[in-house]
């Protein structure tokens, strides 16, 4: 009776040990995920371990948000990632409202991969997401990246940037917004944009 109980206990311990090793093995293969919120008007972020080589199986996300009336300007002062066809291995993705703006890797651009170089990435709104993902191995010690962002005032009065004019007559831009005014003899409608003739 004791022998059978001892065997059952040993078997349970062995199964538990196997599960533990399996979980440990899977955790080593699966990317480690971290997410960061960046809400300041300017800032800097970088790959883990920068300026030394980054590790394997990394999945990090930076969600950048700036106040309404601003867009985000992003650039890289350093960029050194493993090159791969279409950046399928290690890469940085830049997303705007879930849509991919860029997928970056390597150190210089080729016909099948894009590295940022001196390029500026500008959002269309007040949010931008940057994702850094690495695979399970690197043949060389790539040093990752250093990225910088800043909130940039939208010039709502620049008609080229918008499908329709911001104001009927005069547009006045200020930091974080704009307002409209009208020529003499007109008044500003309740939509704060349309100018209507003042009736005598």
PDB file of C-alpha atoms in Angstrom, residues 57-190:
ATOM      1  CA  UNK A  57      12.263  37.471 -28.074  1.00  0.00           C
ATOM      2  CA  UNK A  58      11.405  41.070 -27.207  1.00  0.00           C
ATOM      3  CA  UNK A  59       7.978  42.595 -27.812  1.00  0.00           C
ATOM      4  CA  UNK A  60       7.713  46.182 -26.573  1.00  0.00           C
ATOM      5  CA  UNK A  61       5.103  48.807 -27.347  1.00  0.00           C
ATOM      6  CA  UNK A  62       5.231  52.565 -26.813  1.00  0.00           C
ATOM      7  CA  UNK A  63       1.900  54.412 -27.091  1.00  0.00           C
ATOM      8  CA  UNK A  64       2.560  58.121 -27.633  1.00  0.00           C
ATOM      9  CA  UNK A  65      -0.245  60.632 -27.000  1.00  0.00           C
ATOM     10  CA  UNK A  66      -0.113  64.419 -27.253  1.00  0.00           C
ATOM     11  CA  UNK A  67      -2.852  67.020 -26.613  1.00  0.00           C
ATOM     12  CA  UNK A  68      -5.563  67.777 -29.162  1.00  0.00           C
ATOM     13  CA  UNK A  69      -4.418  70.310 -31.759  1.00  0.00           C
ATOM     14  CA  UNK A  70      -0.973  68.710 -32.038  1.00  0.00           C
ATOM     15  CA  UNK A  71       0.581  65.964 -34.139  1.00  0.00           C
ATOM     16  CA  UNK A  72       3.620  63.812 -33.295  1.00  0.00           C
ATOM     17  CA  UNK A  73       7.025  64.119 -34.931  1.00  0.00           C
ATOM     18  CA  UNK A  74       9.246  61.036 -34.459  1.00  0.00           C
ATOM     19  CA  UNK A  75      12.839  60.426 -35.529  1.00  0.00           C
ATOM     20  CA  UNK A  76      15.697  58.055 -34.706  1.00  0.00           C
ATOM     21  CA  UNK A  77      19.143  59.322 -33.649  1.00  0.00           C
ATOM     22  CA  UNK A  78      20.515  55.755 -33.748  1.00  0.00           C
ATOM     23  CA  UNK A  79      19.189  52.663 -35.535  1.00  0.00           C
ATOM     24  CA  UNK A  80      20.927  49.267 -35.775  1.00  0.00           C
ATOM     25  CA  UNK A  81      18.682  46.207 -36.177  1.00  0.00           C
ATOM     26  CA  UNK A  82      19.145  42.814 -37.787  1.00  0.00           C
ATOM     27  CA  UNK A  83      18.450  43.165 -41.543  1.00  0.00           C
ATOM     28  CA  UNK A  84      15.960  40.773 -43.138  1.00  0.00           C
ATOM     29  CA  UNK A  85      13.787  40.472 -46.227  1.00  0.00           C
ATOM     30  CA  UNK A  86      10.796  42.800 -45.752  1.00  0.00           C
ATOM     31  CA  UNK A  87      11.916  43.235 -42.133  1.00  0.00           C
ATOM     32  CA  UNK A  88      10.316  39.918 -41.152  1.00  0.00           C
ATOM     33  CA  UNK A  89      12.735  39.251 -38.268  1.00  0.00           C
ATOM     34  CA  UNK A  90      13.747  42.036 -35.880  1.00  0.00           C
ATOM     35  CA  UNK A  91      11.862  45.253 -36.665  1.00  0.00           C
ATOM     36  CA  UNK A  92      10.275  48.471 -35.482  1.00  0.00           C
ATOM     37  CA  UNK A  93       6.691  49.164 -36.601  1.00  0.00           C
ATOM     38  CA  UNK A  94       5.108  52.603 -36.511  1.00  0.00           C
ATOM     39  CA  UNK A  95       1.296  52.607 -36.410  1.00  0.00           C
ATOM     40  CA  UNK A  96      -1.245  55.416 -36.749  1.00  0.00           C
ATOM     41  CA  UNK A  97      -4.723  54.456 -35.514  1.00  0.00           C
ATOM     42  CA  UNK A  98      -3.855  50.789 -36.130  1.00  0.00           C
ATOM     43  CA  UNK A  99      -2.630  51.423 -39.704  1.00  0.00           C
ATOM     44  CA  UNK A 100       1.033  50.746 -40.473  1.00  0.00           C
ATOM     45  CA  UNK A 101       3.028  53.859 -41.367  1.00  0.00           C
ATOM     46  CA  UNK A 102       6.421  52.111 -41.514  1.00  0.00           C
ATOM     47  CA  UNK A 103       8.181  48.809 -40.799  1.00  0.00           C
ATOM     48  CA  UNK A 104      11.902  49.363 -40.195  1.00  0.00           C
ATOM     49  CA  UNK A 105      14.986  47.174 -39.831  1.00  0.00           C
ATOM     50  CA  UNK A 106      18.659  46.934 -40.750  1.00  0.00           C
ATOM     51  CA  UNK A 107      21.043  49.878 -40.700  1.00  0.00           C
ATOM     52  CA  UNK A 108      20.623  51.223 -44.239  1.00  0.00           C
ATOM     53  CA  UNK A 109      17.690  50.958 -46.640  1.00  0.00           C
ATOM     54  CA  UNK A 110      17.758  48.454 -49.505  1.00  0.00           C
ATOM     55  CA  UNK A 111      15.175  47.483 -52.116  1.00  0.00           C
ATOM     56  CA  UNK A 112      13.588  44.995 -49.663  1.00  0.00           C
ATOM     57  CA  UNK A 113      14.050  46.677 -46.271  1.00  0.00           C
ATOM     58  CA  UNK A 114      13.675  50.183 -44.908  1.00  0.00           C
ATOM     59  CA  UNK A 115      15.893  51.809 -42.289  1.00  0.00           C
ATOM     60  CA  UNK A 116      14.845  55.251 -41.022  1.00  0.00           C
ATOM     61  CA  UNK A 117      18.036  57.200 -41.743  1.00  0.00           C
ATOM     62  CA  UNK A 118      17.260  60.914 -41.251  1.00  0.00           C
ATOM     63  CA  UNK A 119      13.565  60.479 -42.053  1.00  0.00           C
ATOM     64  CA  UNK A 120      10.918  62.199 -39.927  1.00  0.00           C
ATOM     65  CA  UNK A 121       7.705  60.309 -39.188  1.00  0.00           C
ATOM     66  CA  UNK A 122       4.683  62.578 -38.655  1.00  0.00           C
ATOM     67  CA  UNK A 123       1.332  61.433 -37.292  1.00  0.00           C
ATOM     68  CA  UNK A 124      -1.998  62.611 -38.681  1.00  0.00           C
ATOM     69  CA  UNK A 125      -3.519  62.928 -35.206  1.00  0.00           C
ATOM     70  CA  UNK A 126      -2.514  63.014 -31.570  1.00  0.00           C
ATOM     71  CA  UNK A 127      -1.651  59.289 -31.230  1.00  0.00           C
ATOM     72  CA  UNK A 128       1.178  57.091 -32.498  1.00  0.00           C
ATOM     73  CA  UNK A 129       2.223  53.542 -31.584  1.00  0.00           C
ATOM     74  CA  UNK A 130       5.756  52.176 -31.920  1.00  0.00           C
ATOM     75  CA  UNK A 131       6.350  48.412 -31.628  1.00  0.00           C
ATOM     76  CA  UNK A 132       9.781  46.788 -31.283  1.00  0.00           C
ATOM     77  CA  UNK A 133       9.896  43.050 -31.962  1.00  0.00           C
ATOM     78  CA  UNK A 134      12.848  40.660 -32.100  1.00  0.00           C
ATOM     79  CA  UNK A 135      13.039  37.006 -33.063  1.00  0.00           C
ATOM     80  CA  UNK A 136      14.785  34.134 -31.260  1.00  0.00           C
ATOM     81  CA  UNK A 137      18.364  34.726 -32.491  1.00  0.00           C
ATOM     82  CA  UNK A 138      20.908  37.196 -33.863  1.00  0.00           C
ATOM     83  CA  UNK A 139      24.155  36.371 -35.628  1.00  0.00           C
ATOM     84  CA  UNK A 140      25.632  39.793 -34.780  1.00  0.00           C
ATOM     85  CA  UNK A 141      25.321  42.153 -31.832  1.00  0.00           C
ATOM     86  CA  UNK A 142      22.998  44.846 -33.159  1.00  0.00           C
ATOM     87  CA  UNK A 143      22.683  47.789 -30.789  1.00  0.00           C
ATOM     88  CA  UNK A 144      19.020  48.703 -31.293  1.00  0.00           C
ATOM     89  CA  UNK A 145      17.689  52.246 -31.469  1.00  0.00           C
ATOM     90  CA  UNK A 146      17.206  55.582 -29.768  1.00  0.00           C
ATOM     91  CA  UNK A 147      13.983  57.398 -30.740  1.00  0.00           C
ATOM     92  CA  UNK A 148      12.842  60.955 -30.015  1.00  0.00           C
ATOM     93  CA  UNK A 149       9.364  62.439 -30.305  1.00  0.00           C
ATOM     94  CA  UNK A 150       7.793  65.873 -29.916  1.00  0.00           C
ATOM     95  CA  UNK A 151       4.326  67.386 -30.126  1.00  0.00           C
ATOM     96  CA  UNK A 152       4.062  69.754 -33.095  1.00  0.00           C
ATOM     97  CA  UNK A 153       1.303  72.332 -33.376  1.00  0.00           C
ATOM     98  CA  UNK A 154      -1.080  71.725 -36.288  1.00  0.00           C
ATOM     99  CA  UNK A 155      -1.398  74.773 -38.510  1.00  0.00           C
ATOM    100  CA  UNK A 156      -5.129  74.517 -39.125  1.00  0.00           C
ATOM    101  CA  UNK A 157      -4.921  77.671 -41.233  1.00  0.00           C
ATOM    102  CA  UNK A 158      -2.717  75.971 -43.812  1.00  0.00           C
ATOM    103  CA  UNK A 159      -5.358  75.091 -46.399  1.00  0.00           C
ATOM    104  CA  UNK A 160      -2.977  72.712 -48.196  1.00  0.00           C
ATOM    105  CA  UNK A 161      -3.099  70.419 -45.174  1.00  0.00           C
ATOM    106  CA  UNK A 162      -6.895  70.123 -45.148  1.00  0.00           C
ATOM    107  CA  UNK A 163      -9.555  69.170 -47.696  1.00  0.00           C
ATOM    108  CA  UNK A 164     -11.593  72.309 -47.090  1.00  0.00           C
ATOM    109  CA  UNK A 165     -10.694  75.732 -45.677  1.00  0.00           C
ATOM    110  CA  UNK A 166     -10.725  76.036 -41.892  1.00  0.00           C
ATOM    111  CA  UNK A 167     -12.409  79.458 -42.063  1.00  0.00           C
ATOM    112  CA  UNK A 168     -14.461  81.365 -44.642  1.00  0.00           C
ATOM    113  CA  UNK A 169     -12.493  84.633 -44.321  1.00  0.00           C
ATOM    114  CA  UNK A 170      -9.659  84.880 -41.793  1.00  0.00           C
ATOM    115  CA  UNK A 171      -7.958  82.061 -39.934  1.00  0.00           C
ATOM    116  CA  UNK A 172      -5.809  82.715 -36.850  1.00  0.00           C
ATOM    117  CA  UNK A 173      -3.575  79.876 -35.687  1.00  0.00           C
ATOM    118  CA  UNK A 174      -2.370  79.584 -32.089  1.00  0.00           C
ATOM    119  CA  UNK A 175      -0.546  76.887 -30.144  1.00  0.00           C
ATOM    120  CA  UNK A 176      -2.918  73.924 -29.964  1.00  0.00           C
ATOM    121  CA  UNK A 177      -5.782  75.399 -31.980  1.00  0.00           C
ATOM    122  CA  UNK A 178      -7.191  78.172 -34.198  1.00  0.00           C
ATOM    123  CA  UNK A 179     -10.099  80.581 -34.494  1.00  0.00           C
ATOM    124  CA  UNK A 180     -11.896  82.323 -37.367  1.00  0.00           C
ATOM    125  CA  UNK A 181     -12.955  85.916 -37.928  1.00  0.00           C
ATOM    126  CA  UNK A 182     -14.859  87.734 -40.668  1.00  0.00           C
ATOM    127  CA  UNK A 183     -14.507  90.792 -42.883  1.00  0.00           C
ATOM    128  CA  UNK A 184     -16.341  93.995 -42.006  1.00  0.00           C
ATOM    129  CA  UNK A 185     -20.067  93.633 -42.694  1.00  0.00           C
ATOM    130  CA  UNK A 186     -20.107  89.891 -41.902  1.00  0.00           C
ATOM    131  CA  UNK A 187     -20.637  87.924 -38.711  1.00  0.00           C
ATOM    132  CA  UNK A 188     -19.329  84.534 -37.617  1.00  0.00           C
ATOM    133  CA  UNK A 189     -21.963  81.796 -37.655  1.00  0.00           C
ATOM    134  CA  UNK A 190     -22.537  79.408 -34.736  1.00  0.00           C
TER     135      UNK A 190
END
